[in-house]
PDB file of C-alpha atoms in Angstrom:
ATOM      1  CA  UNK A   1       0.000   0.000   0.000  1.00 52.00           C
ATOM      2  CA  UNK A   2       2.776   2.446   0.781  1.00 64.00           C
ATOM      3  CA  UNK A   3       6.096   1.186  -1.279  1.00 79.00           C
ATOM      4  CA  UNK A   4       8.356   2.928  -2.872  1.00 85.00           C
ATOM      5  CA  UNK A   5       6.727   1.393  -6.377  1.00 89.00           C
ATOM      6  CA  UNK A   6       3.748   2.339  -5.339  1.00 90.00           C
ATOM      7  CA  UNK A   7       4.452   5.966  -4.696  1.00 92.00           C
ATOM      8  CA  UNK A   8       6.917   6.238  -7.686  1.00 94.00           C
ATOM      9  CA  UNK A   9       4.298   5.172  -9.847  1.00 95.00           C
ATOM     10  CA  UNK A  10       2.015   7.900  -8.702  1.00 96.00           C
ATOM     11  CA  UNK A  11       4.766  10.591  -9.169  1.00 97.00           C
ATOM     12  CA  UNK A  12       5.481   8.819 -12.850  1.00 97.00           C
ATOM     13  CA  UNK A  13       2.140   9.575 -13.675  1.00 97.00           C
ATOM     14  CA  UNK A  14       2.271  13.063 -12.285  1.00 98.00           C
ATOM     15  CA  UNK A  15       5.606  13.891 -14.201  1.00 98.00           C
ATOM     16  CA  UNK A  16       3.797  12.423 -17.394  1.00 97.00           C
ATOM     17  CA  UNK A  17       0.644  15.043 -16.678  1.00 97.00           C
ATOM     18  CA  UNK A  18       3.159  17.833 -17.019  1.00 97.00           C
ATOM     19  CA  UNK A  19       4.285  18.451 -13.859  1.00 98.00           C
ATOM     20  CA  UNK A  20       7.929  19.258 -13.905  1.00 97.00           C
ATOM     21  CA  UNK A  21       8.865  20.972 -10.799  1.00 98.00           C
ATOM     22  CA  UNK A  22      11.332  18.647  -9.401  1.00 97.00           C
ATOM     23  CA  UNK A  23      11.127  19.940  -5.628  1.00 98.00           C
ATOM     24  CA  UNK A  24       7.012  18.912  -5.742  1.00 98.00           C
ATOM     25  CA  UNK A  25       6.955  15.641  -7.177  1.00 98.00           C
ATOM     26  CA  UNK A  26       9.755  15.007  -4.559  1.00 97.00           C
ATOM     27  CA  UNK A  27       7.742  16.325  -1.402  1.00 98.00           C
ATOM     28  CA  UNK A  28       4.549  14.319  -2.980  1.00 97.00           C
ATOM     29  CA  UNK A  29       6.780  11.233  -3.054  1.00 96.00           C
ATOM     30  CA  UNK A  30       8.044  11.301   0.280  1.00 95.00           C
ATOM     31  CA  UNK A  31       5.016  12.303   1.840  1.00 96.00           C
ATOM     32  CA  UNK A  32       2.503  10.034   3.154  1.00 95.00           C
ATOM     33  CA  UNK A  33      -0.753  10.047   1.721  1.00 95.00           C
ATOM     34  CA  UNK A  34      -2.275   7.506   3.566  1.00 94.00           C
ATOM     35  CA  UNK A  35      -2.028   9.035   6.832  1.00 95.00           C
ATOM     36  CA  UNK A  36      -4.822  11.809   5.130  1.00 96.00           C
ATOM     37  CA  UNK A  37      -7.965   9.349   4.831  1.00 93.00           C
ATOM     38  CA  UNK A  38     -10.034   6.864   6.687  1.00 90.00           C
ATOM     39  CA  UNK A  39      -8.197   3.601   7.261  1.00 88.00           C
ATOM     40  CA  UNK A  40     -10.727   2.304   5.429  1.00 89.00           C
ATOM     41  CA  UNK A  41      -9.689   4.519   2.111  1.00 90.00           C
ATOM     42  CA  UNK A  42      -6.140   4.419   2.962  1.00 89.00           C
ATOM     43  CA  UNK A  43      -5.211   1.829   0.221  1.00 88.00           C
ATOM     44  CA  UNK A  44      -6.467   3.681  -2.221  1.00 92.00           C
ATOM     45  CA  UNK A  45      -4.008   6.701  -1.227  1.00 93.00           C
ATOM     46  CA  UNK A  46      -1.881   6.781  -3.859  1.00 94.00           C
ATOM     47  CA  UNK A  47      -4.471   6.690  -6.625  1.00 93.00           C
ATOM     48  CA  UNK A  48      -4.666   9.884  -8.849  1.00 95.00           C
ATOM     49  CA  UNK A  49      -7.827  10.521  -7.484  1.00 95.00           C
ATOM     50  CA  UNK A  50     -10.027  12.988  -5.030  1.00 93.00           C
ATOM     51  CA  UNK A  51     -10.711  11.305  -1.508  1.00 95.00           C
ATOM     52  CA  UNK A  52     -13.537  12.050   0.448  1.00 93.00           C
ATOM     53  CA  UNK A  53     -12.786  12.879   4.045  1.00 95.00           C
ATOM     54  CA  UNK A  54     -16.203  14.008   5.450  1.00 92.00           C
ATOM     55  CA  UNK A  55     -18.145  17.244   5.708  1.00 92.00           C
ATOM     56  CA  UNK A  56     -19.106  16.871   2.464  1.00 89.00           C
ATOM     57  CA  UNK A  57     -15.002  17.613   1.385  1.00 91.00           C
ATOM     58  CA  UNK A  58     -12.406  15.982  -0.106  1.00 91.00           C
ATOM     59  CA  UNK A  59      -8.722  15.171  -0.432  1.00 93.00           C
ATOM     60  CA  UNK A  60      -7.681  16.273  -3.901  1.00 94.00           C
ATOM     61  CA  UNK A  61      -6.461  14.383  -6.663  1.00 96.00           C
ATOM     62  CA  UNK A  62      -2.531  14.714  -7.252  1.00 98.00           C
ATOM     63  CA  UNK A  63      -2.579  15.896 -10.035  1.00 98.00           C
ATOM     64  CA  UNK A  64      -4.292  18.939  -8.804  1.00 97.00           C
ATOM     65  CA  UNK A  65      -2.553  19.300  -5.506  1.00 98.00           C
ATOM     66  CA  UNK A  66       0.880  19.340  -8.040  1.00 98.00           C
ATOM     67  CA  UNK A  67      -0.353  21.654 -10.581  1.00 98.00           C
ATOM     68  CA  UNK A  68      -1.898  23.953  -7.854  1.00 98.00           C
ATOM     69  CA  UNK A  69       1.374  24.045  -5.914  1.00 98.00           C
ATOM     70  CA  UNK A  70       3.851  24.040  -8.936  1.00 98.00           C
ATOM     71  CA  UNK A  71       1.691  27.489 -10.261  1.00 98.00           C
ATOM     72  CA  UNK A  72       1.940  28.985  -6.944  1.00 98.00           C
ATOM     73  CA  UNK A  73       5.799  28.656  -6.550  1.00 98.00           C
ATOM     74  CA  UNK A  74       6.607  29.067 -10.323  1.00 97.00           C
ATOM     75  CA  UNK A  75       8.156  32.924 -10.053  1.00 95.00           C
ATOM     76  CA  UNK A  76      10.492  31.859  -7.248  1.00 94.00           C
ATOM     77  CA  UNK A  77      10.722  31.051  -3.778  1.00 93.00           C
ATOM     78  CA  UNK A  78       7.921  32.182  -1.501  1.00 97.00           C
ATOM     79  CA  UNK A  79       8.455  33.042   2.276  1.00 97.00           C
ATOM     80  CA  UNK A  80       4.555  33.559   3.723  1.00 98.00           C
ATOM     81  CA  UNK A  81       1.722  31.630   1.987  1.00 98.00           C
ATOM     82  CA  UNK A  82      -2.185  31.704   2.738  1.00 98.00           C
ATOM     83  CA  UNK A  83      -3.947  27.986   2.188  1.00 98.00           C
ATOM     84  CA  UNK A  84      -7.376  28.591   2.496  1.00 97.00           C
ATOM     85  CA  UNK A  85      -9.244  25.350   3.765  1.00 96.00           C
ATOM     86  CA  UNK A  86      -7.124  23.277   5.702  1.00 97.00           C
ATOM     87  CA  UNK A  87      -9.122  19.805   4.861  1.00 96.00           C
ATOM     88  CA  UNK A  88      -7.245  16.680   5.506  1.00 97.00           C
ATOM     89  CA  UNK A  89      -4.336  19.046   5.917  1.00 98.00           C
ATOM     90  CA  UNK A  90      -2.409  17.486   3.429  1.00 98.00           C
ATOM     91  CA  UNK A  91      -2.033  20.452   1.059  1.00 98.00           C
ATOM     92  CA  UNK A  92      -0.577  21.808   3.887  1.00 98.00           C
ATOM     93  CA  UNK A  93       1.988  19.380   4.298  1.00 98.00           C
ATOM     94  CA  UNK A  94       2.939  19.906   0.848  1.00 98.00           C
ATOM     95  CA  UNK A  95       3.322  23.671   1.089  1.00 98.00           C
ATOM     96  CA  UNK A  96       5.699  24.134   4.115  1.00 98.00           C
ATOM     97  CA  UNK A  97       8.191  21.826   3.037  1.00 98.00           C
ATOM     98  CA  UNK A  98       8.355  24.422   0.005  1.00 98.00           C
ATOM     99  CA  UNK A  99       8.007  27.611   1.132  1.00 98.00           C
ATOM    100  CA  UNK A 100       8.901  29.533   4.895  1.00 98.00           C
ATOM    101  CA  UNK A 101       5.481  29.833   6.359  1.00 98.00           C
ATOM    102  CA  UNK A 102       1.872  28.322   5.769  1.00 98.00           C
ATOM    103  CA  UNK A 103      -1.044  30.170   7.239  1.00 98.00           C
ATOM    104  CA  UNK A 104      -3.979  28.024   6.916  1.00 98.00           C
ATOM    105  CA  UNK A 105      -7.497  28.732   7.701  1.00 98.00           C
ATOM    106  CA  UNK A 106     -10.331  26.116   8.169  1.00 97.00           C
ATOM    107  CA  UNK A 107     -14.165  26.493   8.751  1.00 96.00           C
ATOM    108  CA  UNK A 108     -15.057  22.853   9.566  1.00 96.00           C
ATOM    109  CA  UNK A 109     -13.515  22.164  12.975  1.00 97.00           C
ATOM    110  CA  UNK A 110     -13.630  18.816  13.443  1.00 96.00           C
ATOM    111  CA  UNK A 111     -11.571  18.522   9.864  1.00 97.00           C
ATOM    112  CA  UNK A 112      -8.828  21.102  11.349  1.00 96.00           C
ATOM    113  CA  UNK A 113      -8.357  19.555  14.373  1.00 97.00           C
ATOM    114  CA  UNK A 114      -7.504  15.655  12.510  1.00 97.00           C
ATOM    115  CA  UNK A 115      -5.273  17.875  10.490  1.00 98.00           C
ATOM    116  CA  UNK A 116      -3.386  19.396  13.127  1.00 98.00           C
ATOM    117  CA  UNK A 117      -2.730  15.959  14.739  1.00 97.00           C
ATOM    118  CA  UNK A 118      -1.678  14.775  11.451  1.00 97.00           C
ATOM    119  CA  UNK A 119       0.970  18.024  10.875  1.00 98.00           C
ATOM    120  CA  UNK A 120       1.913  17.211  14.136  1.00 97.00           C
ATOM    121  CA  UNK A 121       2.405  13.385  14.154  1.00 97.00           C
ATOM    122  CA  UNK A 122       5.065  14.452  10.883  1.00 97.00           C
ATOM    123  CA  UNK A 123       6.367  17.448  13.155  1.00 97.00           C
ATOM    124  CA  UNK A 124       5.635  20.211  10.494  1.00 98.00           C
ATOM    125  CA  UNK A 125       6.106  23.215  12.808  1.00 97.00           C
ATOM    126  CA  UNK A 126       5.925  25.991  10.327  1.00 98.00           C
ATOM    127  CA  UNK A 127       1.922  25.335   9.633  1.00 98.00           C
ATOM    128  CA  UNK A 128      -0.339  27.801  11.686  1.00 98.00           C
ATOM    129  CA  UNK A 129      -3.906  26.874  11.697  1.00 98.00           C
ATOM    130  CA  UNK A 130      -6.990  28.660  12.210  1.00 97.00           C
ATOM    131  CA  UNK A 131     -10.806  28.305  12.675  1.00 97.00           C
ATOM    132  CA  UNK A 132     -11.743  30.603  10.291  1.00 93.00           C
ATOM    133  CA  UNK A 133     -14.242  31.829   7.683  1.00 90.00           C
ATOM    134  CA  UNK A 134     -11.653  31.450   4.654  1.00 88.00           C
ATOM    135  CA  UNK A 135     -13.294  33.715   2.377  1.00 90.00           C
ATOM    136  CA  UNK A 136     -12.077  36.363   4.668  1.00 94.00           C
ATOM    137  CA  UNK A 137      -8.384  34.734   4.763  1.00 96.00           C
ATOM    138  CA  UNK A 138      -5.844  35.934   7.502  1.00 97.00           C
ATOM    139  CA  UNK A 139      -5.421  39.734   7.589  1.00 97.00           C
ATOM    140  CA  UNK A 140      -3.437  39.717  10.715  1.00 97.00           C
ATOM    141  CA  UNK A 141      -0.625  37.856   9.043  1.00 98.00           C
ATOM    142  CA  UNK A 142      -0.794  39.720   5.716  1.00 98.00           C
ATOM    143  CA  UNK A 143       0.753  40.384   3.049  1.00 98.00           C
ATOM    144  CA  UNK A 144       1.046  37.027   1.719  1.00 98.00           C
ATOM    145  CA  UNK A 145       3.337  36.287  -1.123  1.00 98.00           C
ATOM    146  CA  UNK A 146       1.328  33.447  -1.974  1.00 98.00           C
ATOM    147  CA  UNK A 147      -2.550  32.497  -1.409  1.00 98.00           C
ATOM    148  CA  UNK A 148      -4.074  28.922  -2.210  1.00 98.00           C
ATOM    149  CA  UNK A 149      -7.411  28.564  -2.411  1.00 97.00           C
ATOM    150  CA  UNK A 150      -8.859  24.801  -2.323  1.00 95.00           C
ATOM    151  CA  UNK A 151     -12.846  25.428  -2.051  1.00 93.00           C
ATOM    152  CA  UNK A 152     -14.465  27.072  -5.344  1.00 95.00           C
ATOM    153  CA  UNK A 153     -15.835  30.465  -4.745  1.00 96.00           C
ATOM    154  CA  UNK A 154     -18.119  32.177  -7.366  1.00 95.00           C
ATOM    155  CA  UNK A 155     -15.855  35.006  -7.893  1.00 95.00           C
ATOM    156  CA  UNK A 156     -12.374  36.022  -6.298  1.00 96.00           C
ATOM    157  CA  UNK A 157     -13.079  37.534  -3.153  1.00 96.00           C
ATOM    158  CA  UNK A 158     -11.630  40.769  -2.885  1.00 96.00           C
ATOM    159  CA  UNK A 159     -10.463  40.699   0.959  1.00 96.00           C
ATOM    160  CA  UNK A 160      -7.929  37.380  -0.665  1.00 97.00           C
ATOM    161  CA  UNK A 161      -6.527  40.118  -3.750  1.00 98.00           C
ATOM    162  CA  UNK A 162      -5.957  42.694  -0.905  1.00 98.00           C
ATOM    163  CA  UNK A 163      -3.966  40.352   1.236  1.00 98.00           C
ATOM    164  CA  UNK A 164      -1.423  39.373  -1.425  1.00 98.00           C
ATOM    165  CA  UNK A 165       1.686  41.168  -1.880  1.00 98.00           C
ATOM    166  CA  UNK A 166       2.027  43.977  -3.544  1.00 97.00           C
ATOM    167  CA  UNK A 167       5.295  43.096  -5.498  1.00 96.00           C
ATOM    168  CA  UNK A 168       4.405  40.333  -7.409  1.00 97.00           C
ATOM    169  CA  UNK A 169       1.863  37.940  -5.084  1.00 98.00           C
ATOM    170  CA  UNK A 170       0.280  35.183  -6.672  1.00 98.00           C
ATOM    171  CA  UNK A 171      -3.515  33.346  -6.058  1.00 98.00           C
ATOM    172  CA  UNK A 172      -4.126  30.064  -6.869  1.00 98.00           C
ATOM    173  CA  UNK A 173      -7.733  29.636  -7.103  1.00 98.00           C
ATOM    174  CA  UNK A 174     -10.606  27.654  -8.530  1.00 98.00           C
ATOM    175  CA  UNK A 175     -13.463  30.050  -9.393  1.00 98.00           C
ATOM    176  CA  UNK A 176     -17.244  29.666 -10.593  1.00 96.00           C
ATOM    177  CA  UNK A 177     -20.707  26.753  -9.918  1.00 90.00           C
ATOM    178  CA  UNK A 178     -21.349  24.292 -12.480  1.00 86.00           C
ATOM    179  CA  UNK A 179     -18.304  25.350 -14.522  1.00 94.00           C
ATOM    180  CA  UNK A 180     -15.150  26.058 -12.769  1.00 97.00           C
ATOM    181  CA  UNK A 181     -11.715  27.345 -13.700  1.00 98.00           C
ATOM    182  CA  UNK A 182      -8.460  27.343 -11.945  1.00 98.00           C
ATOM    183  CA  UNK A 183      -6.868  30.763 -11.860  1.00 98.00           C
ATOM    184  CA  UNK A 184      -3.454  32.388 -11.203  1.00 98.00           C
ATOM    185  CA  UNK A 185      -3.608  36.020 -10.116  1.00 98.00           C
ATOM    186  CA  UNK A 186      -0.646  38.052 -10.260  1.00 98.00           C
ATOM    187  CA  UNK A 187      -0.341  41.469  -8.174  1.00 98.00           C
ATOM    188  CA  UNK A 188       1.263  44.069  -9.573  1.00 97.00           C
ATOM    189  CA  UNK A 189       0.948  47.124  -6.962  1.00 97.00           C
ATOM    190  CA  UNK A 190      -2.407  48.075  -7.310  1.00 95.00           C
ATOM    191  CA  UNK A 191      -3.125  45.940 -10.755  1.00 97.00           C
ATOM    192  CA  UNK A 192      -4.057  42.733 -10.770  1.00 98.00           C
ATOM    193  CA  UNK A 193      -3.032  39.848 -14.161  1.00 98.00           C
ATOM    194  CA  UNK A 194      -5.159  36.834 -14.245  1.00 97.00           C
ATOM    195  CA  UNK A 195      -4.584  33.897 -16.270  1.00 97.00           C
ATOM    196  CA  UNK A 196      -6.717  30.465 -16.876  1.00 98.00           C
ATOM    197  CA  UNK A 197      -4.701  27.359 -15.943  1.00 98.00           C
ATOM    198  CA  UNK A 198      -7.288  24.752 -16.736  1.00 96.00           C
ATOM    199  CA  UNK A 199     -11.313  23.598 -16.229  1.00 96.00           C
ATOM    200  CA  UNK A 200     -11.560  21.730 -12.689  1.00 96.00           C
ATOM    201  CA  UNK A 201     -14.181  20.721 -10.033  1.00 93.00           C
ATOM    202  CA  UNK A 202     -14.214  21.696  -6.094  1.00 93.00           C
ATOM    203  CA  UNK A 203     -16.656  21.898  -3.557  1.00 90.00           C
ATOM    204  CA  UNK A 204     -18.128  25.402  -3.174  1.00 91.00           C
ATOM    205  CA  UNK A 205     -16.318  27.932  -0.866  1.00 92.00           C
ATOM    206  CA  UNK A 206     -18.800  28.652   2.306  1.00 89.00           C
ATOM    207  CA  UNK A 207     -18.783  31.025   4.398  1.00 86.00           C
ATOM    208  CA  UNK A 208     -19.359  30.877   8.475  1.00 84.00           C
ATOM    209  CA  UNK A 209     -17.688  28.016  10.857  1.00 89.00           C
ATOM    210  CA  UNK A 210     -18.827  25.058  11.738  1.00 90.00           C
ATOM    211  CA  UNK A 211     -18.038  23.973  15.326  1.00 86.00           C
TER     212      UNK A 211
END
């Protein structure tokens, strides 16, 4: 369930999809899935495929987690980044072995607090959760140099554009309802550039918290 084949052969795939940043498809290899799902789902880990994880969420596919992460860091090194919904917390994972600091907000608390015993029980220590409403990210801790977004809002909510950096911050988000699009926004001081990265599917960004 967890070899080394089986985990290659999920990054083989990945590399094949067109991911080519060498520093993600290494985290993603080393890092285990399994420990993300039900025990009961856990042999179906390294599959290229969403997970469901309760709420009404899931644990995204690979491929997407990749792509997602490998358009956020694609400019350069990033010191402070914004995940907004925590899930499983394995997005998380991914991020702060890449970058300096990963401020992640989650509205479902029962979800956060599996994920912080999972961040935890790998002793990530540079992964600050939150309880949050994510469409209003983390102000406190802004400017971010990079924001991920991993629920589907119908539109990019402004208060996430004000919270990146002015020199050069990037989104990563999926936006729209029946048809979605992942986007990368680039700030540019008070200008924003958007570009379409591909069509995808995500669960609708909600506001409020559920305790």
């Amino acid at each position: 369930m967890t070899s080394r084949r089986t985990r290659d052969r999920l990054i083989n795939r990945l590399a094949q999809q067109g991911i080519e940043s060498a520093d993600v498809l290494d985290v993603m290899r080393e890092l285990p899935r399994h420990i993300f799902v039900d025990e009961a789902l856990a042999q179906r880990a390294y599959e290229d495929t969403a997970l469901p994880i309760g709420h009404n969420q899931t644990l995204s596919q690979p491929y997407i987690v990749a792509r997602m992460t490998e358009a956020l860091l694609a400019d350069g090194p990033l010191n402070s980044v914004l995940e907004v919904g925590t899930g499983s917390g394995y997005q998380t994972a991914v991020l702060a072995q890449l970058v300096n600091k990963v401020y992640s907000v989650e509205r479902i608390k029962p979800l956060q607090e599996k994920a912080r015993v999972r961040l935890r029980r790998l002793a990530i220590r540079n992964a600050h959760l939150k309880l949050s409403d994510g469409t209003m990210g983390w102000p406190v801790m802004a400017p971010f140099d990079g924001i991920m977004a991993t629920a589907a809002p119908g539109k990019v909510p402004v208060e996430l554009l004000e919270q990146l950096s002015e020199d050069g911050g990037r989104l990563v988000i999926p936006v729209g309802d029946h048809h979605q699009e992942l986007l990368l926004v680039v700030r540019h001081g008070q200008a924003f550039s958007q570009e379409v990265l591909e069509p995808v599917r995500f669960v609708p960004m909600l506001s409020g918290v559920v305790r």
